[in-house]
Coordinates of C-alpha atoms and ligand atoms in Angstrom, one line a residue:
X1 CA -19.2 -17.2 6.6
X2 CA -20.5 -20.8 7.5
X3 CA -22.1 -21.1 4.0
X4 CA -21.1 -24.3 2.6
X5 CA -22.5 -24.9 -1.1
X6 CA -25.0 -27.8 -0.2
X7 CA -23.9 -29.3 -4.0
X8 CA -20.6 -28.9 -5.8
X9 CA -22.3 -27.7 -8.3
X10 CA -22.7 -24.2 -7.0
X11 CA -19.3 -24.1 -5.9
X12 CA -17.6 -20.4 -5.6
X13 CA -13.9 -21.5 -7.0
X14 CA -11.7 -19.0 -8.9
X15 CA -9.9 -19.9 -11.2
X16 CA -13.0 -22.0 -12.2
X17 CA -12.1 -25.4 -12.4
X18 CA -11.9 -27.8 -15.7
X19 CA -14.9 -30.3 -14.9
X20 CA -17.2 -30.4 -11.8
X21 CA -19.0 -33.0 -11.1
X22 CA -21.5 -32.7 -8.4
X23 CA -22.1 -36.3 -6.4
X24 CA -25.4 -37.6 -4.9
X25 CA -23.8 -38.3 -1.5
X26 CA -23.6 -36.9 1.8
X27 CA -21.3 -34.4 2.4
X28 CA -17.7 -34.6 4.0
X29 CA -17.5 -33.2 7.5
X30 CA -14.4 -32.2 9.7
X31 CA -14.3 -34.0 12.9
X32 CA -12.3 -35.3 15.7
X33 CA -11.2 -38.0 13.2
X34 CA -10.2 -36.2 9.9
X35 CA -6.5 -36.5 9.5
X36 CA -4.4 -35.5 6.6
X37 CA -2.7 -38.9 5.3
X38 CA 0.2 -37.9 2.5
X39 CA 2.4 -39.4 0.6
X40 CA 5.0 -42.1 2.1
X41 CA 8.4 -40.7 0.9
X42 CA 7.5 -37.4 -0.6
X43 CA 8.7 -34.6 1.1
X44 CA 7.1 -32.2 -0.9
X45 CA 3.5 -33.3 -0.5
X46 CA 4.6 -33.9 3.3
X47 CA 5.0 -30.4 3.1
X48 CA 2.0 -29.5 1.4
X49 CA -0.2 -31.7 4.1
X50 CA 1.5 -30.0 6.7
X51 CA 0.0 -26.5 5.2
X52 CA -3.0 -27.4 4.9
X53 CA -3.3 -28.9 8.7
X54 CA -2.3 -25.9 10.1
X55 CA -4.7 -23.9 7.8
X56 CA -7.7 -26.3 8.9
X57 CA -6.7 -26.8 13.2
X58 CA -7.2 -22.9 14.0
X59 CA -10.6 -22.3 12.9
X60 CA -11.6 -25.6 14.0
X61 CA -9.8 -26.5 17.0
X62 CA -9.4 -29.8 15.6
X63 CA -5.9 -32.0 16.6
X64 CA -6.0 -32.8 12.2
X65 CA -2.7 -35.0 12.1
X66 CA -0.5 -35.9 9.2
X67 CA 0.3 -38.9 9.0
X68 CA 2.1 -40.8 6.1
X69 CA 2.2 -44.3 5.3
X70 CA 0.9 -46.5 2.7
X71 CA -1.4 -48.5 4.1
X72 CA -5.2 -48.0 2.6
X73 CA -6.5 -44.3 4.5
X74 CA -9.0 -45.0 7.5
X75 CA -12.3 -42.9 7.5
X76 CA -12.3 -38.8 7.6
X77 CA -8.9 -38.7 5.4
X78 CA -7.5 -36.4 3.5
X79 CA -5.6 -38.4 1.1
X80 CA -2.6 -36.2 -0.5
X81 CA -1.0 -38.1 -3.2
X82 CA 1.3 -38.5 -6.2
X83 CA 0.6 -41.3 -9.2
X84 CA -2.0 -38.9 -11.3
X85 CA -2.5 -39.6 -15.2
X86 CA 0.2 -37.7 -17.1
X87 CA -2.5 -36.1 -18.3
X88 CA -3.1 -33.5 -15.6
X89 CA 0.4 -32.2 -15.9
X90 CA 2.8 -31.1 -13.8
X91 CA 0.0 -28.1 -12.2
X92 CA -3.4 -30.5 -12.6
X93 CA -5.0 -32.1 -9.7
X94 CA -8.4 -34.5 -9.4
X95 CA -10.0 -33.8 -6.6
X96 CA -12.6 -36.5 -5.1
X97 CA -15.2 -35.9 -1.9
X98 CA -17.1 -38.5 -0.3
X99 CA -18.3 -38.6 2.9
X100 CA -15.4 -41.1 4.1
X101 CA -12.6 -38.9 2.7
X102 CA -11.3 -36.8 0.6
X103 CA -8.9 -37.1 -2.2
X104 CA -6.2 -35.2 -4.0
X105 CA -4.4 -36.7 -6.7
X106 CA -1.6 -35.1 -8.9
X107 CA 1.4 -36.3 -11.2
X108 CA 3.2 -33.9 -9.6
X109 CA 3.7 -32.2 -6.0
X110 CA 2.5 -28.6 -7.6
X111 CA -0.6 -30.2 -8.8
X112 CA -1.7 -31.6 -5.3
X113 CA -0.6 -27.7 -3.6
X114 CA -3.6 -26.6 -6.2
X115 CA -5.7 -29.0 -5.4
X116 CA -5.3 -28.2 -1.6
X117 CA -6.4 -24.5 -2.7
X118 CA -9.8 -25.5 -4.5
X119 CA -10.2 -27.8 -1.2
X120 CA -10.0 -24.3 1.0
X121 CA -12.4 -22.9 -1.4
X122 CA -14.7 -25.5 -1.2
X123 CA -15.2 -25.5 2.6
X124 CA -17.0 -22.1 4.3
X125 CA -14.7 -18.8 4.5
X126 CA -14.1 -18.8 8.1
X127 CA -11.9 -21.6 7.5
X128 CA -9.6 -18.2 6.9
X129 CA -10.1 -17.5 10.4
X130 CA -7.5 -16.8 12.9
X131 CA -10.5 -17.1 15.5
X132 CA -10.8 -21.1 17.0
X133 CA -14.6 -21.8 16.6
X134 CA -14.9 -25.0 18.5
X135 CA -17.3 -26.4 18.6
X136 CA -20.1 -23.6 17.7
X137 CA -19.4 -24.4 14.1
X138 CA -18.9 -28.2 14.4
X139 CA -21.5 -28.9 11.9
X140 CA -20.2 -26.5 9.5
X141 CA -17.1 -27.6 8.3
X142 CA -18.2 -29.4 5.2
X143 CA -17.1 -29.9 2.0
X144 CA -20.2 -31.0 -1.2
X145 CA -19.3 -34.4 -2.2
X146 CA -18.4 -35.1 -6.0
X147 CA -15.4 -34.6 -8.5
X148 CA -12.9 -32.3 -9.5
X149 CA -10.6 -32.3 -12.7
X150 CA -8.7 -29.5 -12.9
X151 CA -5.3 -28.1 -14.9
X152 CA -4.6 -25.1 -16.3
X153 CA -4.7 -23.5 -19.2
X154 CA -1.3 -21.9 -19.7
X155 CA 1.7 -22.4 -18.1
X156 CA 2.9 -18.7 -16.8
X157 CA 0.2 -17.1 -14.4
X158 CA 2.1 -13.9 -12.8
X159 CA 2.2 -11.1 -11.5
X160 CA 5.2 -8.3 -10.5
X161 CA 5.7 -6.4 -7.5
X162 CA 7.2 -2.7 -8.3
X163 CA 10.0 -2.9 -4.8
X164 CA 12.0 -0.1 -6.2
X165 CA 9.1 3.2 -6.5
X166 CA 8.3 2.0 -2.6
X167 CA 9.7 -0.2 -0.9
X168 CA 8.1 -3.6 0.4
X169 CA 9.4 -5.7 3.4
X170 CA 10.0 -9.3 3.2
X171 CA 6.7 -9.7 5.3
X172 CA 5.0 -7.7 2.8
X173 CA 6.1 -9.9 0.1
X174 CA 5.0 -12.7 1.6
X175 CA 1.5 -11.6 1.7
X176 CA 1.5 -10.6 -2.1
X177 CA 2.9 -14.7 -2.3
X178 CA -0.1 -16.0 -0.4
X179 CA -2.9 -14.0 -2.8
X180 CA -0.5 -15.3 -5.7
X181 CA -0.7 -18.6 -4.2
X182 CA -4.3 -19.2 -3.3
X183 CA -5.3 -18.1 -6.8
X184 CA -3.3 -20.8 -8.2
X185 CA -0.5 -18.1 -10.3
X186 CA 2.9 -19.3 -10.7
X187 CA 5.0 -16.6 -11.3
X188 CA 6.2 -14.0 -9.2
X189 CA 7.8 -10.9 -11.1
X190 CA 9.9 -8.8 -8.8
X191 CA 10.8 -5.2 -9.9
X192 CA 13.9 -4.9 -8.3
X193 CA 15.9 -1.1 -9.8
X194 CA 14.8 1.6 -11.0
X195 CA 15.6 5.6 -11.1
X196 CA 14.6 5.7 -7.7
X197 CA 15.5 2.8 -5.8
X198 CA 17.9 -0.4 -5.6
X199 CA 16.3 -3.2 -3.7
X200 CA 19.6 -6.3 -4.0
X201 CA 22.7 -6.6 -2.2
X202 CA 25.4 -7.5 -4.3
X203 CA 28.3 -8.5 -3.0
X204 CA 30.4 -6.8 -5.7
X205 CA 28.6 -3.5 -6.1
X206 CA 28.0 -2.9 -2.4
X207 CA 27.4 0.9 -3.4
X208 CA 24.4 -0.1 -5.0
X209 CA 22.5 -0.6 -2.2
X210 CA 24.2 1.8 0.2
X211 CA 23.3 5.2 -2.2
X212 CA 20.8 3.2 -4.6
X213 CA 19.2 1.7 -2.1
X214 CA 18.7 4.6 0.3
X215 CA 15.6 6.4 -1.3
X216 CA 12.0 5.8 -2.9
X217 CA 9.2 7.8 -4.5
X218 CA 8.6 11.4 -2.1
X219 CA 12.0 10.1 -0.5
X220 CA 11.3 8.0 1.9
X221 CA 13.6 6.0 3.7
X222 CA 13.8 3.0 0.6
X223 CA 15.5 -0.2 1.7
X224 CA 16.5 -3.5 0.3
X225 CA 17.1 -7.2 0.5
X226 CA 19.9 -8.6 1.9
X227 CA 20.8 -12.0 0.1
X228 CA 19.4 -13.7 3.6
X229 CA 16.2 -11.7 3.0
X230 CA 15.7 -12.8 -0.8
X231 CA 16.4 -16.7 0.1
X232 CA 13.3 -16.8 2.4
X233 CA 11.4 -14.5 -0.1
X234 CA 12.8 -17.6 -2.9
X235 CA 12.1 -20.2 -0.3
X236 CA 8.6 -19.2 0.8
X237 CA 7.5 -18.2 -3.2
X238 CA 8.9 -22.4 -3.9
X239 CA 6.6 -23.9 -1.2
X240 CA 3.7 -22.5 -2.8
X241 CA 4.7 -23.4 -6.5
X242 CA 5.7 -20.1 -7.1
X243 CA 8.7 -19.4 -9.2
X244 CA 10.7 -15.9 -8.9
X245 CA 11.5 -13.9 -11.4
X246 CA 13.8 -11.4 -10.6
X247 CA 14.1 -8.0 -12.8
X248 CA 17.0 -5.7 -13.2
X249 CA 15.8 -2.8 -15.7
X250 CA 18.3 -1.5 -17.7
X251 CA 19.8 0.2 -19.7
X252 CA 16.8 2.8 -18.8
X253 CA 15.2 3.3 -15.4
X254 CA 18.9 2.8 -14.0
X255 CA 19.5 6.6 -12.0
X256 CA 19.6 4.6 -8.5
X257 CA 22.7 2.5 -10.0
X258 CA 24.0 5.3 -11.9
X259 CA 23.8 7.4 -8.5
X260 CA 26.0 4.5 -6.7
X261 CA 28.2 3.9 -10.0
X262 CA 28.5 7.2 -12.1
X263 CA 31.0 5.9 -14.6
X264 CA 27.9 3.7 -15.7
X265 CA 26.6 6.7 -17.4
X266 CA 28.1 8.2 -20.5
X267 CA 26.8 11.8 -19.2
X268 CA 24.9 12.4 -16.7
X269 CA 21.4 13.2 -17.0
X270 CA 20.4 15.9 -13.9
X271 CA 16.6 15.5 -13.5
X272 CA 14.7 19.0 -12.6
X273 CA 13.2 17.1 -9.2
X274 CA 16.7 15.5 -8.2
X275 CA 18.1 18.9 -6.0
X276 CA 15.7 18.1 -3.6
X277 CA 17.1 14.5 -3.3
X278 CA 18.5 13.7 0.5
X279 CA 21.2 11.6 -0.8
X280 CA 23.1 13.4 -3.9
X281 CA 22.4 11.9 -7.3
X282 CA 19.6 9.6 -6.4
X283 CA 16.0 10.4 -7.5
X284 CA 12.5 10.4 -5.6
X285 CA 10.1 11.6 -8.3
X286 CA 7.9 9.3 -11.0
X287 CA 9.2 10.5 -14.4
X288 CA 10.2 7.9 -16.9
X289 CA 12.1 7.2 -19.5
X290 CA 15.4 10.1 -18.8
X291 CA 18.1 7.6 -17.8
X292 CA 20.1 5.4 -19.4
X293 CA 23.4 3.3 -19.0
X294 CA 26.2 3.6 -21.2
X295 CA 25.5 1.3 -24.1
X296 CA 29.2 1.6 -25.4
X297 CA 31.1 1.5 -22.5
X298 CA 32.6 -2.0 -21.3
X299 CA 32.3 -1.0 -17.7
X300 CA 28.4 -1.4 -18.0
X301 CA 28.9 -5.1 -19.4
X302 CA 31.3 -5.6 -16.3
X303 CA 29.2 -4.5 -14.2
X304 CA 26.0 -6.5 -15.9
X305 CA 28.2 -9.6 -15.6
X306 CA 28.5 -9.2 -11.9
X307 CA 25.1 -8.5 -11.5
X308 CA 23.5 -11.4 -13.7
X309 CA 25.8 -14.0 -11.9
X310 CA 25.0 -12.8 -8.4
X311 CA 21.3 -13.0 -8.9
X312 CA 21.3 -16.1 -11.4
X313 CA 23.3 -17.7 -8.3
X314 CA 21.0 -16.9 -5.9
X315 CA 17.7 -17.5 -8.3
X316 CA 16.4 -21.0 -8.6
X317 CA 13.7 -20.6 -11.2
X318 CA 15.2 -20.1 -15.0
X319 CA 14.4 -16.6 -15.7
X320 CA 16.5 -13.0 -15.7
X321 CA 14.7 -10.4 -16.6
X322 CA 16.5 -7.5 -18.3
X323 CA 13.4 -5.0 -18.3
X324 CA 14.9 -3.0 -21.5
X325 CA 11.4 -0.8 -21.5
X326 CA 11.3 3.0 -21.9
X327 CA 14.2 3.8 -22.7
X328 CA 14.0 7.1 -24.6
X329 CA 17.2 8.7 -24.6
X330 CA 19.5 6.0 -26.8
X331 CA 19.3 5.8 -30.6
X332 CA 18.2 2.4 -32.2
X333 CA 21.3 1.0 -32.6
X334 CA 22.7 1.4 -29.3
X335 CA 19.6 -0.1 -27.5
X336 CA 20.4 -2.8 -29.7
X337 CA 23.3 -3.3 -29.5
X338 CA 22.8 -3.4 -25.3
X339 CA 20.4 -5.7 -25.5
X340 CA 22.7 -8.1 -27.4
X341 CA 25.2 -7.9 -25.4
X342 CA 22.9 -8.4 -22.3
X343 CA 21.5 -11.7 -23.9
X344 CA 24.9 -13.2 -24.0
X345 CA 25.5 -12.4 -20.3
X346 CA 21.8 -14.0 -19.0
X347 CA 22.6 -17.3 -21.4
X348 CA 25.6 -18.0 -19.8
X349 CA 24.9 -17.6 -17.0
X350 CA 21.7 -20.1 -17.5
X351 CA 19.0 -18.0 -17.4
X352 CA 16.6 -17.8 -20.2
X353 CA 16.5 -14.0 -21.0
X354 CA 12.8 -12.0 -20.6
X355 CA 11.9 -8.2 -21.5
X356 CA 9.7 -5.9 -21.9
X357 CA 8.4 -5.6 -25.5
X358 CA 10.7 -3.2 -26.2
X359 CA 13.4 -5.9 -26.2
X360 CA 12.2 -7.0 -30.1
X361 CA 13.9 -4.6 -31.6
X362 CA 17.0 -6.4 -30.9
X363 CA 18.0 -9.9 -32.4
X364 CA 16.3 -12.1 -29.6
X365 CA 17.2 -16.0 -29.0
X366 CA 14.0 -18.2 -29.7
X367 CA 13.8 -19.2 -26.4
X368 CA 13.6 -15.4 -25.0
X369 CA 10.6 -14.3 -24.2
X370 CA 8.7 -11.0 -25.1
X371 CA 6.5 -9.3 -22.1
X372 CA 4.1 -7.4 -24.4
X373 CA 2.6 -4.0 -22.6
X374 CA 1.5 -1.9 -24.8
X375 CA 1.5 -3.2 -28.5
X376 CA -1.8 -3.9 -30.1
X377 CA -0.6 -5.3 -32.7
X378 CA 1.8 -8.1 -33.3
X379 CA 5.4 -7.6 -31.5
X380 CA 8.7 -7.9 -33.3
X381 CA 9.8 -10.4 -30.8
X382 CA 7.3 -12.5 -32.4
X383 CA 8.2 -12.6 -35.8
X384 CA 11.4 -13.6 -34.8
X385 CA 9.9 -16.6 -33.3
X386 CA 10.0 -15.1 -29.5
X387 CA 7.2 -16.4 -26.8
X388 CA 5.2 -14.0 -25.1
X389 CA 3.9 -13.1 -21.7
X390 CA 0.7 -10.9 -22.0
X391 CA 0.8 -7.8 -19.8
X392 CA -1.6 -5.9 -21.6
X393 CA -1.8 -2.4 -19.7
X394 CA -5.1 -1.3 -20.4
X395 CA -6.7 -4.3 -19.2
X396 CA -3.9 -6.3 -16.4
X397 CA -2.1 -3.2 -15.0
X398 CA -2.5 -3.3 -11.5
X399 CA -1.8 0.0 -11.1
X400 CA -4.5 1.7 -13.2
X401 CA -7.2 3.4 -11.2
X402 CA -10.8 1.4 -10.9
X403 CA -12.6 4.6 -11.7
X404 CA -11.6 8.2 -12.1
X405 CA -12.0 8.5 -8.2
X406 CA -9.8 5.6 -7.0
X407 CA -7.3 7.5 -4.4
X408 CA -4.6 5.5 -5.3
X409 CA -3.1 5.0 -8.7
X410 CA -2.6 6.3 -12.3
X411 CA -5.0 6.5 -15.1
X412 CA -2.3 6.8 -18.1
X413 CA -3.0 3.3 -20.0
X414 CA -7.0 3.3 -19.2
X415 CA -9.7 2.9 -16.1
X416 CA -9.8 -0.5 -15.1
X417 CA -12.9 -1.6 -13.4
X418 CA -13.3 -5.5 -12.8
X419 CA -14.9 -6.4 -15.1
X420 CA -12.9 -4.8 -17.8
X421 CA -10.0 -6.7 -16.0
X422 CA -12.1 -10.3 -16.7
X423 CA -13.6 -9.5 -20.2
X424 CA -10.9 -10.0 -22.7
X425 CA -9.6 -13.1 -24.6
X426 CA -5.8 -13.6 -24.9
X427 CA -5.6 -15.9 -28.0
X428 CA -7.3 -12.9 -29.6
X429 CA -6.4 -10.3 -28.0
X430 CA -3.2 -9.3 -30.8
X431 CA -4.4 -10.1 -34.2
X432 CA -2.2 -12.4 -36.0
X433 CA -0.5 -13.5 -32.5
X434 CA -2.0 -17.3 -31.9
X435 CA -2.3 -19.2 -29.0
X436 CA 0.4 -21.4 -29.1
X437 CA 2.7 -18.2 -29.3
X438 CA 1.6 -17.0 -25.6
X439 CA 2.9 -18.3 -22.4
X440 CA 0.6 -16.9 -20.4
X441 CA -0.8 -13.7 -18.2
X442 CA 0.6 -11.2 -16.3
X443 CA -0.7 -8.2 -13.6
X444 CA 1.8 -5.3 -13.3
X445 CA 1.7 -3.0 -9.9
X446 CA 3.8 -0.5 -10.1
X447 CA 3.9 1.3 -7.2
X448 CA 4.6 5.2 -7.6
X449 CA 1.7 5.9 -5.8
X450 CA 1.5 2.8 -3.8
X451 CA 3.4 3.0 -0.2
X452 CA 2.5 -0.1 1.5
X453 CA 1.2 -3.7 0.9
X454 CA -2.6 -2.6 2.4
X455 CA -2.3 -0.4 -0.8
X456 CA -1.0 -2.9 -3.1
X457 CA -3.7 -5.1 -2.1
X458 CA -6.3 -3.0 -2.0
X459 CA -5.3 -2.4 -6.2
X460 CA -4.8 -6.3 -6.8
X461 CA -8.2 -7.8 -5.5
X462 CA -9.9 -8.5 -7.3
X463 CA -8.7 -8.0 -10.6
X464 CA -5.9 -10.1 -9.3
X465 CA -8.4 -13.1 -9.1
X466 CA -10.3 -12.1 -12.6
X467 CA -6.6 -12.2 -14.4
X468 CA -6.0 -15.8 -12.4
X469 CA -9.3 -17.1 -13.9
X470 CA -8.1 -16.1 -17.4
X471 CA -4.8 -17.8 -16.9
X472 CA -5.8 -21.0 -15.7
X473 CA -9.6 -21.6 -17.0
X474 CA -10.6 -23.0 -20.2
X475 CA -12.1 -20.2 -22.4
X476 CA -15.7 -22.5 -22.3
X477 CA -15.5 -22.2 -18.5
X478 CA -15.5 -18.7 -18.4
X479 CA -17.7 -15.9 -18.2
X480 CA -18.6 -13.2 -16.6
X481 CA -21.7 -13.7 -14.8
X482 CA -20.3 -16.6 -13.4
X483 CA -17.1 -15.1 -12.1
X484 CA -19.6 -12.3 -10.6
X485 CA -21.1 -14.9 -8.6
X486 CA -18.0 -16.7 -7.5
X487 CA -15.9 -13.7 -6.9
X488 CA -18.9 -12.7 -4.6
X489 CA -18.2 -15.2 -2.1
X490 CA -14.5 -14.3 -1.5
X491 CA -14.6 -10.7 0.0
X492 CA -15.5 -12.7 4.0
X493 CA -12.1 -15.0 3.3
X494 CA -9.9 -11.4 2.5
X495 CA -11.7 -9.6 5.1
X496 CA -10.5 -12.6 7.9
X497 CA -6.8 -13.4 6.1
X498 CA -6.8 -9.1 6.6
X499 CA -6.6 -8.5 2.9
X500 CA -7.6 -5.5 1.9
X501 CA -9.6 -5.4 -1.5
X502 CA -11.7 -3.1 -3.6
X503 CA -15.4 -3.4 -3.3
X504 CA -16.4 -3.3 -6.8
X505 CA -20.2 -2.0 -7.4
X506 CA -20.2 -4.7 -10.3
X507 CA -19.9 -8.0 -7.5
X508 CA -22.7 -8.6 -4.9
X509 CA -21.1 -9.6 -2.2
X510 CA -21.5 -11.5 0.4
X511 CA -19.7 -9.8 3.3
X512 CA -20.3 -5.9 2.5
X513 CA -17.7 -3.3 3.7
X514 CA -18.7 -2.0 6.6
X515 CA -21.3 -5.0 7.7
X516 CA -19.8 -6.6 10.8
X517 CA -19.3 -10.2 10.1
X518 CA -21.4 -12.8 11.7
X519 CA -19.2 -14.8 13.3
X520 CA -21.3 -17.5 13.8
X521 CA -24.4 -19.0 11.9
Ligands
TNX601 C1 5.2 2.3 -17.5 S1 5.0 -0.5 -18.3 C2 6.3 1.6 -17.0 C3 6.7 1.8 -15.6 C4 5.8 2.7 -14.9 C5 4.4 2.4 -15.3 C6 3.3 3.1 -14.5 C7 6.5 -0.4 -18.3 C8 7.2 -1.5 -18.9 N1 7.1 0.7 -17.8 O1 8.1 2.3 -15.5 O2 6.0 2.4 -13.5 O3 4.2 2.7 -16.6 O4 2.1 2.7 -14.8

């Protein structure tokens, strides 16, 4: 736990950065005078400094204050700052280490949150620790001197959040946010209806969550978000770079909706499993693919309308995502036709429309983008000129057990150990789909057999991780026998933030389950 790499070089970073470049120097060390010195006038990396003091005063016991000015940084700084090269983009951070101070440098505020990350990683795992060390572990607290150039390599790293099989509280949430976070993804894809749940309030529809929200998978009690409850989801998701993207699935997966809003359906389906339901009409088992809305009634586009403008109002980032998946109860050219219509509702209201793959059949906008699951081949949405996030099942799905004896999860789309999760390539992963036609990488957890966050995580680490690496490292970078080695040295930061994980037979690592942790060298 008090292992600091004694050279950057064998530094245990996931993602894996651009360029390393170990230094000759002494180390830096935190002491009574390492302070965090940001940014005069930026809020944002004010913000960002503030994190990371807290972060680095409980383990240490150290008073770490922020201070801002722009006067030259006294001795034991950590210098946060704007004024990068244009080069690093608007997610890229160099990252410099001497034994006088450390420095982050960005072109923008996002770029110096990443940085702070790889900083975290550099320094020993109990830096996680909610325990105060004092002054046992003085010594320890030290980061390998030399240089860090780092950006990514696309520009959507997410993953979703299945809220409506099982429910998850805002806390829970939260925690997904800080994995997503400390892995340097971007995106955070909420799952917010489906046949068995309704996880919004809208103001207009308040039936929605009243009945559709009332239930879950084995009905359970369900719940939902309260507009108040998906601002601090929105707001805590922003300080940490990540950007929300909220899904409503329709016109399939809809029977909590349809349950709160019957004239939504054009006849209504009666699943087998749905007489045992508590609340009439709604729907606690896993089948997929039964309900639809009704694609040629204008209720259903009045009641889309008031749905896309109460979440695109309450949504910062520039995304509404229509799901469109599975639906296997319409004919061609009513799914089409559905999906048009939906289009025209998400542009004006400003969003930029995303779908499952599905969606291609459908005349698509070029700017809409394609979320490709279980194609092998290329997409429609891509011949029409459509982008494309790549949620391959077999190999991202979060959901997919890690070997035929995983208690939790499915097996449908394949077995997913680790390092099946790490080994593929995405600009060759769909023949004839290039590079510059994928935004990016995306984990699915779907959570039909998943009833709490200590599950969920247990399922995302640490493919989680492995799918970051593939998202933000250059393909040179990577490989597995490196990311083995890396990966091995995370298991003592989940076991002190209390993150569950998978121990994967394929990773040594350094704190085994089981092994009581040594607190102290
Ligand atoms: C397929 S993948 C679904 C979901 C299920 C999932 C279970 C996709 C777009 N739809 O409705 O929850 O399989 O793995």
């Amino acid at each position: 736990m008090f292992v600091a790499p004694n050279s950057l070089g064998a530094h245990r970073v996931v993602p894996v950065p651009l360029s390393v470049t170990p230094g000759s120097g002494a180390p830096f060390a935190l002491t009574s005078s390492t302070l965090v010195a940001v940014q005069a006038g930026s809020a944002e990396v004010t913000r960002t400094g503030e994190l990371l003091a807290a972060l680095l005063r409980v383990p240490t016991g150290l008073a770490i204050p922020v201070t801002s000015g722009t006067a030259a940084a006294p001795r034991g700084a950590i210098v946060l700052r704007l004024g990068g090269p244009a080069s690093l983009g608007d997610e890229g951070y160099e990252l410099t280490v001497s034994a006088d101070s450390v420095r982050i440098i960005a072109a923008a505020p996002a770029g110096v949150f990443h940085g702070v990350q790889t900083l975290r990683q550099l320094l020993p795992a109990a830096i996680e620790s909610e325990l105060n060390y004092g002054r046992r572990a003085a010594a320890a607290w030290t980061i390998p001197a030399g240089q860090i150039t780092d950006r990514p390599r696309f520009g959507w790293r997410g993953a979703m959040l299945d809220v409506a099989r099982h429910f998850f509280t805002v806390d829970e949430v939260k925690q997904f946010i800080d994995v997503l976070a400390l892995y340097k993804m971007n995106i955070f894809h909420v799952h917010l209806g489906d046949d068995q749940g309704w996880r919004i309030q809208i103001d207009s529809r308040p039936k929605l969550t009243e009945v559709g929200g009332s239930t879950e998978v084995g009905g359970g009690p369900g719940g939902f978000y309260t507009k108040a409850d998906y601002a601090e989801i929105v707001r805590y998701a922003a300080e940490r770079y990540v950007t929300i993207v909220p899904e409503i699935d329709m016109p399939g997966h809809t029977n909590a909706a349809i349950a709160a809003y019957p004239e939504l359906s054009c006849s209504r389906p009666i699943p087998t499993s749905t007489a045992a339901a508590r609340v009439p009409g709604t729907y606690t088992g896993t089948e997929v693919g039964w309900s639809t809305f009704c694609p040629d009634s204008e209720k259903v586009y009045a009641f889309v309308e008031d749905i896309v403008r109460e979440i695109a109002a309450m949504t910062p980032g520039p995304y509404f995502h229509m799901g469109g998946d599975e639906v296997h109860v319409l004919k061609d050219p009513q799914y089409i036709k559905f999906v048009e219509r939906v289009q025209d509702i998400v542009y004006k209201h400003g969003k930029t429309m995303v779908g499952w793959e599905e969606i291609g059949k459908a005349r698509l906008r070029t700017t809409s983008i394609a979320q490709q699951w279980k194609s092998d081949s290329v997409p429609p949405a891509v011949t029409q000129g459509a982008k494309l996030v790549l949620s391959p099942a077999t190999k991202t799905y979060l959901d997919m057990k890690y070997t035929p004896n995983t208690e939790l999860g499915l097996t449908w789309a394949a077995i997913i150990e680790l390092r099946t999760a790490y080994d593929w390539e995405p600009a060759t992963y769909l023949k004839g789909v290039a590079e510059q036609q994928i935004l990016g990488v995306e984990g699915a957890l779907w959570s039909e057999t998943v009833h709490n966050i200590g599950s969920a995580l247990y399922l995302t680490l640490p493919r989680l991780p492995a799918l970051a690496e593939l998202g933000w490292s250059s393909v040179e970078n990577r490989q597995w026998e490196g990311f083995r080695q890396r990966i091995a040295g995370h298991a003592s930061r989940w076991r002190l933030l209390g993150i569950n994980f998978y121990p994967s037979p394929q990773v040594d690592w350094d704190s085994a389950p089981g092994r009581p942790a040594a607190l102290v060298p």
